[in-house]
Coordinates of C-alpha atoms and ligand atoms in Angstrom, one line a residue:
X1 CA -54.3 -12.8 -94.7
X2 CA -57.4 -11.7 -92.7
X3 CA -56.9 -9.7 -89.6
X4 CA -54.3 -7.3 -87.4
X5 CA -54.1 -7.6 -84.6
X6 CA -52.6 -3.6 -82.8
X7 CA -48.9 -4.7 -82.0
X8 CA -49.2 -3.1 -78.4
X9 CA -52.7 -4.7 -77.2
X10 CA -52.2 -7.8 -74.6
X11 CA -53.8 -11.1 -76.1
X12 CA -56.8 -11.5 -73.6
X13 CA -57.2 -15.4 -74.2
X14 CA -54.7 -18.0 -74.5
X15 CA -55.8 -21.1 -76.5
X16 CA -53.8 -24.5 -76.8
X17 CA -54.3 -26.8 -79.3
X18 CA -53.2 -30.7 -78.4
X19 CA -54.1 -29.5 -74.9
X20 CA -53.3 -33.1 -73.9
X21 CA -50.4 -33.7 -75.4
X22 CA -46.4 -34.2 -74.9
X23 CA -45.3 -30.1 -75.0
X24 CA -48.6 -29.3 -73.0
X25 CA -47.1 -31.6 -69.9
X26 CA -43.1 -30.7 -70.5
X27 CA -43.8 -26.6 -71.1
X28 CA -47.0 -25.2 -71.6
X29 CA -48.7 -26.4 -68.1
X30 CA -45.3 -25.6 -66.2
X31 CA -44.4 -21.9 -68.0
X32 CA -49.0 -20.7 -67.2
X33 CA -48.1 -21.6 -63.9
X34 CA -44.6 -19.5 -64.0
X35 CA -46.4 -16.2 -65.8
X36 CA -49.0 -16.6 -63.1
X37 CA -47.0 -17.0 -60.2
X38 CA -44.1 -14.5 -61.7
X39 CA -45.9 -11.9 -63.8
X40 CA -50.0 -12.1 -62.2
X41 CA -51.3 -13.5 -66.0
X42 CA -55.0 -13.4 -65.6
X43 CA -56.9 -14.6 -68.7
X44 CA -58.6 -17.2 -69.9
X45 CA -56.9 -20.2 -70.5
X46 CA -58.5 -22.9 -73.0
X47 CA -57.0 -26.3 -73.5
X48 CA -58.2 -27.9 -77.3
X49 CA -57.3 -31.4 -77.7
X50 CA -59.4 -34.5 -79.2
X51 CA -58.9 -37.1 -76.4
X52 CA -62.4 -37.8 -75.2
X53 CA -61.6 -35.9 -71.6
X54 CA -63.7 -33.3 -69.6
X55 CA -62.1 -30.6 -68.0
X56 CA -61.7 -32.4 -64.7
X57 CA -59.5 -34.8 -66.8
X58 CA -57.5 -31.5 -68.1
X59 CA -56.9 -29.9 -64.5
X60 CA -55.6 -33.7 -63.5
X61 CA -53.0 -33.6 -66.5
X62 CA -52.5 -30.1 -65.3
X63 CA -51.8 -31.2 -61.5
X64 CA -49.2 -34.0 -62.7
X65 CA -47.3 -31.3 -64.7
X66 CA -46.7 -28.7 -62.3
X67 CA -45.7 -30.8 -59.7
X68 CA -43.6 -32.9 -62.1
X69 CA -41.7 -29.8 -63.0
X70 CA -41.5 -28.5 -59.5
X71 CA -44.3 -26.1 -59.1
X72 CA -46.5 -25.8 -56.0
X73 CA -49.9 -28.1 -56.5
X74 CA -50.9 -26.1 -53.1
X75 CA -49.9 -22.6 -54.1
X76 CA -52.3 -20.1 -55.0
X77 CA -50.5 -19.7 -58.2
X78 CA -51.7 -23.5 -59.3
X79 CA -55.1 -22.8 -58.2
X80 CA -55.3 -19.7 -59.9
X81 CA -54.2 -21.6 -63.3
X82 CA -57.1 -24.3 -62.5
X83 CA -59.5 -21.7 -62.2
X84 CA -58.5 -19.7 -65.7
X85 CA -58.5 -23.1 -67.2
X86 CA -61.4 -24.3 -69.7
X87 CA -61.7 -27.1 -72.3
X88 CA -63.1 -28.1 -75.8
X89 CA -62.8 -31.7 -77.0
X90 CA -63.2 -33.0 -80.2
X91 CA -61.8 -33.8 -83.5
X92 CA -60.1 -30.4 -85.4
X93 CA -61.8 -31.4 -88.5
X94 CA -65.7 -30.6 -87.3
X95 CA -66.8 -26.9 -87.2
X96 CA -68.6 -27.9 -84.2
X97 CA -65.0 -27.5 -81.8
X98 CA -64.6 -24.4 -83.2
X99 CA -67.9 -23.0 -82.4
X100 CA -68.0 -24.3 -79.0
X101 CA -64.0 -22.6 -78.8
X102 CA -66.1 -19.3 -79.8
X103 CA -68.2 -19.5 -77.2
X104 CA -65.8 -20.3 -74.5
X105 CA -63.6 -17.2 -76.2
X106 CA -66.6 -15.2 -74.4
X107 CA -65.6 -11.2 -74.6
X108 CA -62.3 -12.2 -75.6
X109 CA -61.0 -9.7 -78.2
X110 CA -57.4 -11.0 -79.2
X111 CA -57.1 -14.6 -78.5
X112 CA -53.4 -16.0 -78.9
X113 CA -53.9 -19.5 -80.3
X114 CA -50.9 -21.5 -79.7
X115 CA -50.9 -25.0 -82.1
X116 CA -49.0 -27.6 -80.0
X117 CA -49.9 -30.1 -82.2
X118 CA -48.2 -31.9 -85.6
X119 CA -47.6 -29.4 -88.7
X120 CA -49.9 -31.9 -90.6
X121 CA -52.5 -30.3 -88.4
X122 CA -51.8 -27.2 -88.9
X123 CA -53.5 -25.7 -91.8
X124 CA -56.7 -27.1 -90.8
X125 CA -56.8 -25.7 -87.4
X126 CA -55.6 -22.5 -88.8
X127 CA -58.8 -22.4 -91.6
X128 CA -60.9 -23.7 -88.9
X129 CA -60.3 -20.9 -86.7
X130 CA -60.8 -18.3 -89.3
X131 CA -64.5 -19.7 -90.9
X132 CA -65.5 -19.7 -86.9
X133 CA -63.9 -16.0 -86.2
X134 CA -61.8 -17.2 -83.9
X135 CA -59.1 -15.8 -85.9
X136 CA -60.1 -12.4 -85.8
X137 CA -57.8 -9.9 -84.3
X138 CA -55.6 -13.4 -83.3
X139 CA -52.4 -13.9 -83.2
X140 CA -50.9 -17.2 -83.7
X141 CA -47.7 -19.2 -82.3
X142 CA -46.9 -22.1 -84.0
X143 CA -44.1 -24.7 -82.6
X144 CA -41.3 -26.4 -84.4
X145 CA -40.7 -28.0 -87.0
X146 CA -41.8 -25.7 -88.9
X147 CA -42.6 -27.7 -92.1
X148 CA -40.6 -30.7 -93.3
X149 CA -38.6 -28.7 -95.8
X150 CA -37.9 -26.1 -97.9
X151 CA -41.0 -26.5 -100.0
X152 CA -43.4 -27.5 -97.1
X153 CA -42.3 -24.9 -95.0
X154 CA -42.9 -22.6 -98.0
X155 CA -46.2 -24.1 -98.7
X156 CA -47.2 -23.6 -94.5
X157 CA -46.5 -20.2 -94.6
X158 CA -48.7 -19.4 -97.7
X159 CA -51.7 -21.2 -95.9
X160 CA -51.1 -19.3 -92.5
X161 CA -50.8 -16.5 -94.6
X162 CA -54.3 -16.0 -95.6
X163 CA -55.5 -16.2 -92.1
X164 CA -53.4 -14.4 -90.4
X165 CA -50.5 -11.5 -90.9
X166 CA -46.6 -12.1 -90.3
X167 CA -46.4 -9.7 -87.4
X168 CA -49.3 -12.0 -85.8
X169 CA -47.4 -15.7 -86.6
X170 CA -44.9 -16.4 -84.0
X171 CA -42.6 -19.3 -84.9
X172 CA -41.3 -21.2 -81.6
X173 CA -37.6 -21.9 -81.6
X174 CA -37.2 -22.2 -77.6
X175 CA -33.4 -21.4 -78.0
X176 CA -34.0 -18.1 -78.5
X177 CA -35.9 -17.9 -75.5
X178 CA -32.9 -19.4 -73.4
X179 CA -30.7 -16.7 -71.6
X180 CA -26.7 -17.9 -72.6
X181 CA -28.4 -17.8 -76.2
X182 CA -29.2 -13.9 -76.1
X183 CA -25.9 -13.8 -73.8
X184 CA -24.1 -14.5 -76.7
X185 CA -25.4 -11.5 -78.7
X186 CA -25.3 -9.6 -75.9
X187 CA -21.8 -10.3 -74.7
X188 CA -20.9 -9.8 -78.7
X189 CA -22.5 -6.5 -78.9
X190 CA -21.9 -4.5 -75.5
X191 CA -18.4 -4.6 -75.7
X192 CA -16.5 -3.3 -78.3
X193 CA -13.0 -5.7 -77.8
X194 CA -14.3 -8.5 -79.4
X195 CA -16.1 -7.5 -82.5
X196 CA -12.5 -6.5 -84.4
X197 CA -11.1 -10.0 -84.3
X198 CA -14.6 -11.5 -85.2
X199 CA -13.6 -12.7 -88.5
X200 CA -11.1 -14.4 -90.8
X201 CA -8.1 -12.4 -90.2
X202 CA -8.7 -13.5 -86.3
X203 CA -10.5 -17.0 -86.0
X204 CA -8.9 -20.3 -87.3
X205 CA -12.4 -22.2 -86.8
X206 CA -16.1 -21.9 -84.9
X207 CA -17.4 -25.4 -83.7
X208 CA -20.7 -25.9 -82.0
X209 CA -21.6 -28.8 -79.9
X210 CA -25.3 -29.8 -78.4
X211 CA -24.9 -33.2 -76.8
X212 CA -27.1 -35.2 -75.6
X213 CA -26.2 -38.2 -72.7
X214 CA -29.5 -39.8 -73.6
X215 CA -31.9 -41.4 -76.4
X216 CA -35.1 -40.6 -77.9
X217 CA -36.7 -42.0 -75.0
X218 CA -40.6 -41.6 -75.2
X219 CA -40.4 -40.0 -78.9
X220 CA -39.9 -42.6 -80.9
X221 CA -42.5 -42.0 -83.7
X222 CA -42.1 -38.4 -83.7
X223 CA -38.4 -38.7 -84.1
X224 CA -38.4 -41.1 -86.4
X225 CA -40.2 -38.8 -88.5
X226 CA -37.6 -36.2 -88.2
X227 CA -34.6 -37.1 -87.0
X228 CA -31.1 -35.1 -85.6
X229 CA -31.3 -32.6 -89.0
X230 CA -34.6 -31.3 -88.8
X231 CA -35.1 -32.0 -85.0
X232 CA -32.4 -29.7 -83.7
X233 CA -29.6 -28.9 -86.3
X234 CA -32.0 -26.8 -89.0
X235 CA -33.5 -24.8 -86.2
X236 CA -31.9 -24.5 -82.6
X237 CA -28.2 -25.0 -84.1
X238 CA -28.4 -22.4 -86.8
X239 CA -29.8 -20.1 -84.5
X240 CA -26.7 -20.5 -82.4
X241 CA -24.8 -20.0 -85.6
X242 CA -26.5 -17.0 -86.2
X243 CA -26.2 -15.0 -83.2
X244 CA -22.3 -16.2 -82.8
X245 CA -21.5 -14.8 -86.3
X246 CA -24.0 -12.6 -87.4
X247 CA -22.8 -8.6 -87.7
X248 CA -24.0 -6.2 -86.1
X249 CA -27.4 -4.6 -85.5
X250 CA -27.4 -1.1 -87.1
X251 CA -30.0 1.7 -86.6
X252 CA -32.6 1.8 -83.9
X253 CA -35.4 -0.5 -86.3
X254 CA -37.2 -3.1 -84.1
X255 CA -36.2 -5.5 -86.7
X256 CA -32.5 -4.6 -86.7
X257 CA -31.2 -8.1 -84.9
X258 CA -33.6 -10.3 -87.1
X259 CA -32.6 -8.8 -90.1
X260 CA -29.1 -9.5 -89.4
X261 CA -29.7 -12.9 -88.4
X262 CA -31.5 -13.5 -91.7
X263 CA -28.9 -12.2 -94.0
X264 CA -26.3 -14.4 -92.4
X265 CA -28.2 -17.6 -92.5
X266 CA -29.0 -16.0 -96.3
X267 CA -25.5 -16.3 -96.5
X268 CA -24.3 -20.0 -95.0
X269 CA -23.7 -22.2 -98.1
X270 CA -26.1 -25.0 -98.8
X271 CA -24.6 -28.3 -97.4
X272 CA -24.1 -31.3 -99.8
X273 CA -23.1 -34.3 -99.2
X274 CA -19.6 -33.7 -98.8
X275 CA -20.6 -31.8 -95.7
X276 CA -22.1 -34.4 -93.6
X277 CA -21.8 -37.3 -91.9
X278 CA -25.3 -38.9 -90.0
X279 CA -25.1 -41.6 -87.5
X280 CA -27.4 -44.0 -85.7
X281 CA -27.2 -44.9 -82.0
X282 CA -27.1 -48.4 -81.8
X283 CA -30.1 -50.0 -80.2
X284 CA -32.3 -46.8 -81.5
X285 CA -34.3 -49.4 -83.7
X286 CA -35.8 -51.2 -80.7
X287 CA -37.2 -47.5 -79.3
X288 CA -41.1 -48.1 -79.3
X289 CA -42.2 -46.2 -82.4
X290 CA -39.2 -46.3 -84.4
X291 CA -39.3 -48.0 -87.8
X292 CA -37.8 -51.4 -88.1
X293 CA -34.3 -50.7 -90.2
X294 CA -34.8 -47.3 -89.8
X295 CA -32.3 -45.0 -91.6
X296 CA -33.1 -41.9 -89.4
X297 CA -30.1 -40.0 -88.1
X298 CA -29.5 -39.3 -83.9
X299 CA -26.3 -37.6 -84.5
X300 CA -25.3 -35.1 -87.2
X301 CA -21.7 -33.3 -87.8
X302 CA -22.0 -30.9 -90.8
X303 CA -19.1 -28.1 -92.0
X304 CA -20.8 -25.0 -92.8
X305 CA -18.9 -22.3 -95.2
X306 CA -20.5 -18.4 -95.0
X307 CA -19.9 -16.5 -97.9
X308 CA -19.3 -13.2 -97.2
X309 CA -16.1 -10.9 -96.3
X310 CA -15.9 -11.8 -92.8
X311 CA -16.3 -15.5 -92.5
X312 CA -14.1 -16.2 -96.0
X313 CA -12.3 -19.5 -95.5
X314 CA -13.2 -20.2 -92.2
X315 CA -14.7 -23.7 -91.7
X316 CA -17.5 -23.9 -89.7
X317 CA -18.2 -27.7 -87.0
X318 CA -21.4 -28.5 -85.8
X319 CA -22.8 -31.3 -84.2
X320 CA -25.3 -32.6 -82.3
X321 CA -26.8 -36.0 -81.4
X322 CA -28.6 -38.4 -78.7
X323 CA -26.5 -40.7 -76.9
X324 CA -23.4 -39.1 -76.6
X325 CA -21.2 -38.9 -73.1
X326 CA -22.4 -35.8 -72.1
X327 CA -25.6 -33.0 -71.9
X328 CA -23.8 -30.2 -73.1
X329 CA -24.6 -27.2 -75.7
X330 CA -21.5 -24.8 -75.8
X331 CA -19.7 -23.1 -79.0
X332 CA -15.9 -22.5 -79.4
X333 CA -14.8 -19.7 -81.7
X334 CA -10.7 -20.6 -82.3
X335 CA -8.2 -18.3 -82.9
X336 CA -5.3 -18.5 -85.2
X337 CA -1.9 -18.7 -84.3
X338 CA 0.4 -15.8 -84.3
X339 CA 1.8 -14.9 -87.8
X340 CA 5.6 -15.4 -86.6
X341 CA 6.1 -18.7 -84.2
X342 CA 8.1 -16.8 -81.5
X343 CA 8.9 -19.1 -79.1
X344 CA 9.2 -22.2 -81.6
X345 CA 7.3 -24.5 -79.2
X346 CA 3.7 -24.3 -80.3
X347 CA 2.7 -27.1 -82.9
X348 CA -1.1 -26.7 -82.7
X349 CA -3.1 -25.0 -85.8
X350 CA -4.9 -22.8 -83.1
X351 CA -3.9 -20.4 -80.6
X352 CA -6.6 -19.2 -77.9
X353 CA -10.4 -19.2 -78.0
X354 CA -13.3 -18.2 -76.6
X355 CA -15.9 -20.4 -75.2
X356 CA -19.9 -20.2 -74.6
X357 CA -21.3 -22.6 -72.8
X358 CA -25.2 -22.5 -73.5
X359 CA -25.8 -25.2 -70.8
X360 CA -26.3 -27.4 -68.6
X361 CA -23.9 -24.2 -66.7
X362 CA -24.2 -20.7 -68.8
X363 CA -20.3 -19.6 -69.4
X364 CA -17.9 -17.7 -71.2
X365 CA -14.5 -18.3 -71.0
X366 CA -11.1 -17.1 -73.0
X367 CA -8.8 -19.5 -73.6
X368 CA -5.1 -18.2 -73.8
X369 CA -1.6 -19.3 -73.9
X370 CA 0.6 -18.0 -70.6
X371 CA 4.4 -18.9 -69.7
X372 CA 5.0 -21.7 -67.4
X373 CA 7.2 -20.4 -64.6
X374 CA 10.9 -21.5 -65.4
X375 CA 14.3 -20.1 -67.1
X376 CA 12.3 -21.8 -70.5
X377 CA 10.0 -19.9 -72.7
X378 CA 7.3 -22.3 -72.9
X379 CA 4.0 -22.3 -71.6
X380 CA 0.3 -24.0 -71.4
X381 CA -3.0 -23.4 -72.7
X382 CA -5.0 -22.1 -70.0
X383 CA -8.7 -20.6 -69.8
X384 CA -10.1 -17.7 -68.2
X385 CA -13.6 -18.2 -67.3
X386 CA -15.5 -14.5 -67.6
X387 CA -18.6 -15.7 -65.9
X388 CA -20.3 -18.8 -65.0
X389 CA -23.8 -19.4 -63.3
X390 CA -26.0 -22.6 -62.8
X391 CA -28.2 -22.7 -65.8
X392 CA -31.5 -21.4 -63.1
X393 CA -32.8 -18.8 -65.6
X394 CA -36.5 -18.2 -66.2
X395 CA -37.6 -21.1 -68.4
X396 CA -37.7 -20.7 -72.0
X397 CA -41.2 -21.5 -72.8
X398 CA -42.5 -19.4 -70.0
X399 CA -40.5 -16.1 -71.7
X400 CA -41.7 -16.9 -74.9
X401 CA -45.1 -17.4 -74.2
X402 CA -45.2 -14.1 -72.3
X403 CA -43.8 -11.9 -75.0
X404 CA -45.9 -13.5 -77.6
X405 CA -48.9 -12.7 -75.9
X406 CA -47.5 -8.8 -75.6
X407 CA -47.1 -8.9 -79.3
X408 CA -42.6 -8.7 -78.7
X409 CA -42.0 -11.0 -81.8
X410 CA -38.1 -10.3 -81.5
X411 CA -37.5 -13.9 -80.2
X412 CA -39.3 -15.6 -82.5
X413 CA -38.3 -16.7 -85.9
X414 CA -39.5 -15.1 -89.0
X415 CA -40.8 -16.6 -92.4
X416 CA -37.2 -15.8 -94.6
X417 CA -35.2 -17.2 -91.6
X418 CA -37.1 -20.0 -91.6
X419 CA -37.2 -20.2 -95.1
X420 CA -32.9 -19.7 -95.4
X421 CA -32.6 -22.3 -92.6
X422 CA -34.6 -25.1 -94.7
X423 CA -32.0 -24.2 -97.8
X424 CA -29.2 -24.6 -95.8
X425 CA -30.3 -28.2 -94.9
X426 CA -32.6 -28.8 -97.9
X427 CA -30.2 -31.2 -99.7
X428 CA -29.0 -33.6 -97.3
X429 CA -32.0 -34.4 -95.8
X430 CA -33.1 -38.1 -95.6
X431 CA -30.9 -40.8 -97.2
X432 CA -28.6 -39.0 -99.2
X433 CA -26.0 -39.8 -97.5
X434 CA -24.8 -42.9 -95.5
X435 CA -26.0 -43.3 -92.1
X436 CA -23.2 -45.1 -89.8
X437 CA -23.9 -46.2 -86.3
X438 CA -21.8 -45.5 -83.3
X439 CA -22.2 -46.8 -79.5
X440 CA -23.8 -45.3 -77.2
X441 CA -21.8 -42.8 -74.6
X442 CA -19.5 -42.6 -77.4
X443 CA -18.9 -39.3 -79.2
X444 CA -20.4 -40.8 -82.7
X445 CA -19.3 -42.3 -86.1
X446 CA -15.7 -42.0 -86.8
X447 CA -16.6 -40.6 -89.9
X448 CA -17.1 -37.8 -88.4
X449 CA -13.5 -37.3 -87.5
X450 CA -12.5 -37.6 -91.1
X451 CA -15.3 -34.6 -92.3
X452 CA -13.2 -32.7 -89.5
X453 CA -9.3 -33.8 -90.6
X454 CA -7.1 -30.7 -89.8
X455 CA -9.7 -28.7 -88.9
X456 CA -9.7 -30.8 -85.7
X457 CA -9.7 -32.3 -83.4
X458 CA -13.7 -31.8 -82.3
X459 CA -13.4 -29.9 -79.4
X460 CA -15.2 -32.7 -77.1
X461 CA -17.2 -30.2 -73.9
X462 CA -16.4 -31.7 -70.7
X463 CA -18.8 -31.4 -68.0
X464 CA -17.5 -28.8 -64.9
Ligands
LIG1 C1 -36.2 -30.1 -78.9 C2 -35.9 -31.3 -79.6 O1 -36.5 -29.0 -79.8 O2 -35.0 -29.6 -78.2 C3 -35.4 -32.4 -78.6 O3 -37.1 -31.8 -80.2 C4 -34.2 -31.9 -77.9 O4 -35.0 -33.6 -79.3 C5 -34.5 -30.6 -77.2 O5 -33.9 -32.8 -76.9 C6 -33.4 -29.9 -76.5 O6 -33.8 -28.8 -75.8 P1 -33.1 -28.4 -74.5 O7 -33.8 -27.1 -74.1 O8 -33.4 -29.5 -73.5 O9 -31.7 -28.3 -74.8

């Protein structure tokens, strides 16, 4: 580890590695042009990327992005951005790039570098940077997936570690950049009703859902190098897990919330095969990119145990794939039923809930049971929604970009939560277990009803 960059000083250089890629169009041109037009960032803004373009070529790319994700192409935000903007092509292997970066650095005296490119990439970018001193007094944000397991993760951090420090490594997960995410911590922690049944005396079951109505579209390759597990389900789903179930922040230490959220994920139980079920989307194999006979997973359902006091015996859903009916991330914390059936009518396992949707709307909603008018005690299931807003917030990449270059590492993950989230997965990664394939619009394999049984049903999210 080389250099330290002061917690408090403002990066005064933004630099993007695969300037021309995939994340550059989706989030990094759209979110420059947001912390311009929102928050007056002024810097300068260097695009890195081995495509054989000028930086006429870049400002193009830069055009179709805004105005593909709704900015202003006319504003004086957009011009602003194409003014800021420089470029440095070539290939991340020659010295040459990173002298030429260097020089296009100028007075710049803490540079964020931001590596939007493949983890294979990233350790040679990351020594590159520091022979050239472009690494000095840097700080670093690296993008997911971080590593492709345990041991590579392991082995990524110890090469980013000689260049630069922890506090100066930010690890993307953009779900801890979305609003209803940190809504869930918040609405946990600012009022004091809920945290006394948050546990196994309380709640029957947690399930968490992150749907998906459509396919790996453009992404075949990449996905087909990852697939469902370590694409969304070792990072963006634990983190939901985490902040639904973690306890509670104590003291006033900056690190308090992350050092919760580590020692629960510490805590999850490693999943073995027994815990999983994979499935395929039928028709994935003809997605440009994808291997032929491919055995990579678009849907995973897992049960999670935690092992500590509170979550004892409570079993744990998740599940996520492509191609299901529906684009909908929520999580559902059930309730047990009361100890003494009073009213003799209720055969369910559960009784109440509460509800977060994380999007496409941001919700929370109690589910209770109330007496249907009549000279009979029984009644119907009915939910309460606490709030609900159109998912409008400021975009995820844009708030994360921003804090990283103030140095606020809070919504970033660190190295042992990356580190417990690979160990959770670690083991059922690849072909250890079956992959089954389900239709399309469908709700995946059947299987995954049976790793559920009497825990269930799944809770299926139905669009508003
Ligand atoms: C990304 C995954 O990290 O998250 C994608 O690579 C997935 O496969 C995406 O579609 C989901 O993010 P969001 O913000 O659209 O829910």
């Amino acid at each position: 580890m080389a250099n330290g960059v002061d917690a408090s000083e403002h990066s005064d250089a933004l630099v993007f590695f695969g300037a021309t890629g995939d994340l550059a169009y989706k989030q990094i041109f759209p979110a420059l042009y947001g912390l311009i037009r929102d928050e007056g960032l002024s810097l300068p803004i260097i695009g890195v990327a081995k495509a054989g373009w000028g930086l006429d070529q870049l400002k193009g790319r830069a055009a179709d992005s805004v105005k593909a994700h709704g900015g202003d192409i006319k504003s004086e935000a957009f011009k602003k951005l194409l003014s800021l903007l420089r470029y440095v092509d070539g290939d991340y292997n020659d010295p040459k790039v990173f002298k030429q970066l260097r020089k296009e650095l100028g007075d710049a005296k803490a540079p964020l570098h931001y590596l939007a490119i493949p983890p294979a990439l990233f350790s040679v970018v990351a020594s590159q940077l520091a022979k050239s001193g472009c690494a000095d007094n840097a700080r670093l944000v690296v993008e997911k997936p971080f590593g492709r397991d345990r041991r590579s993760a392991n082995d990524l951090s110890r090469i980013l570690d000689q260049y630069f420090s922890e506090r100066n490594i930010f690890r993307i997960d953009h779900y801890l950049g979305k609003e209803p995410v940190q809504n869930i911590l918040y609405t946990r922690f600012a009022n004091s009703i809920y945290e006394p049944v948050w546990n196994r005396h309380f709640v029957r079951s947690i399930q968490i859902t992150m749907a998906e109505n459509f396919g790996v579209q453009d992404r075949g390759a990449f996905y087909d190098s990852a697939g469902a597990i370590r694409d969304v389900l070792q990072n963006h789903m634990l983190q939901i897990l985490a902040s639904l179930t973690m306890d509670p922040p104590t003291g006033q230490a900056h690190e308090a919330i992350r050092d919760r959220k580590a020692s629960l994920l510490k805590a999850v139980r490693t999943l073995d095969s027994d815990d999983i079920v994979r499935g395929q989307y039928t028709g994935y194999e003809k997605v440009p990119g994808v291997k032929p006979g491919s055995t990579v997973e678009t849907f995973a359902a897992a049960k999670l145990c935690i092992d500590s006091w509170r979550w004892e015996g409570v079993p744990i859903f998740i599940r996520t794939g492509k191609c299901l009916p529906v684009s909908i991330a929520e999580a559902v914390v059930q309730f047990k039923k009361p100890p003494r059936e009073t009213f003799g009518e209720i055969d369910s396992l559960g009784c109440g809930h509460m509800r977060f949707r994380i999007q496409p709307d941001v919700t929370i909603a109690f589910g209770t049971r109330v007496k249907v008018p009549g000279e009979r005690m029984i009644g119907e299931d009915v939910e309460l929604i606490l709030t609900r807003q159109p998912g409008v917030d400021k975009p995820p990449y844009q708030r994360l970009l921003g804090d990283a270059m103030e140095g606020i590492s809070d919504l970033f993950t660190r190295e042992d939560i990356v580190d417990a989230e690979w160990r959770i997965v670690n083991d059922v990664l690849g072909d250890v277990t079956p992959v089954y394939h389900y239709e399309p619009g469908t709700w995946g394999p059947s299987e995954a009803k049976q790793l559920i049984g009497r825990d269930g049903p799944w809770l299926d999210p139905k669009p508003v």
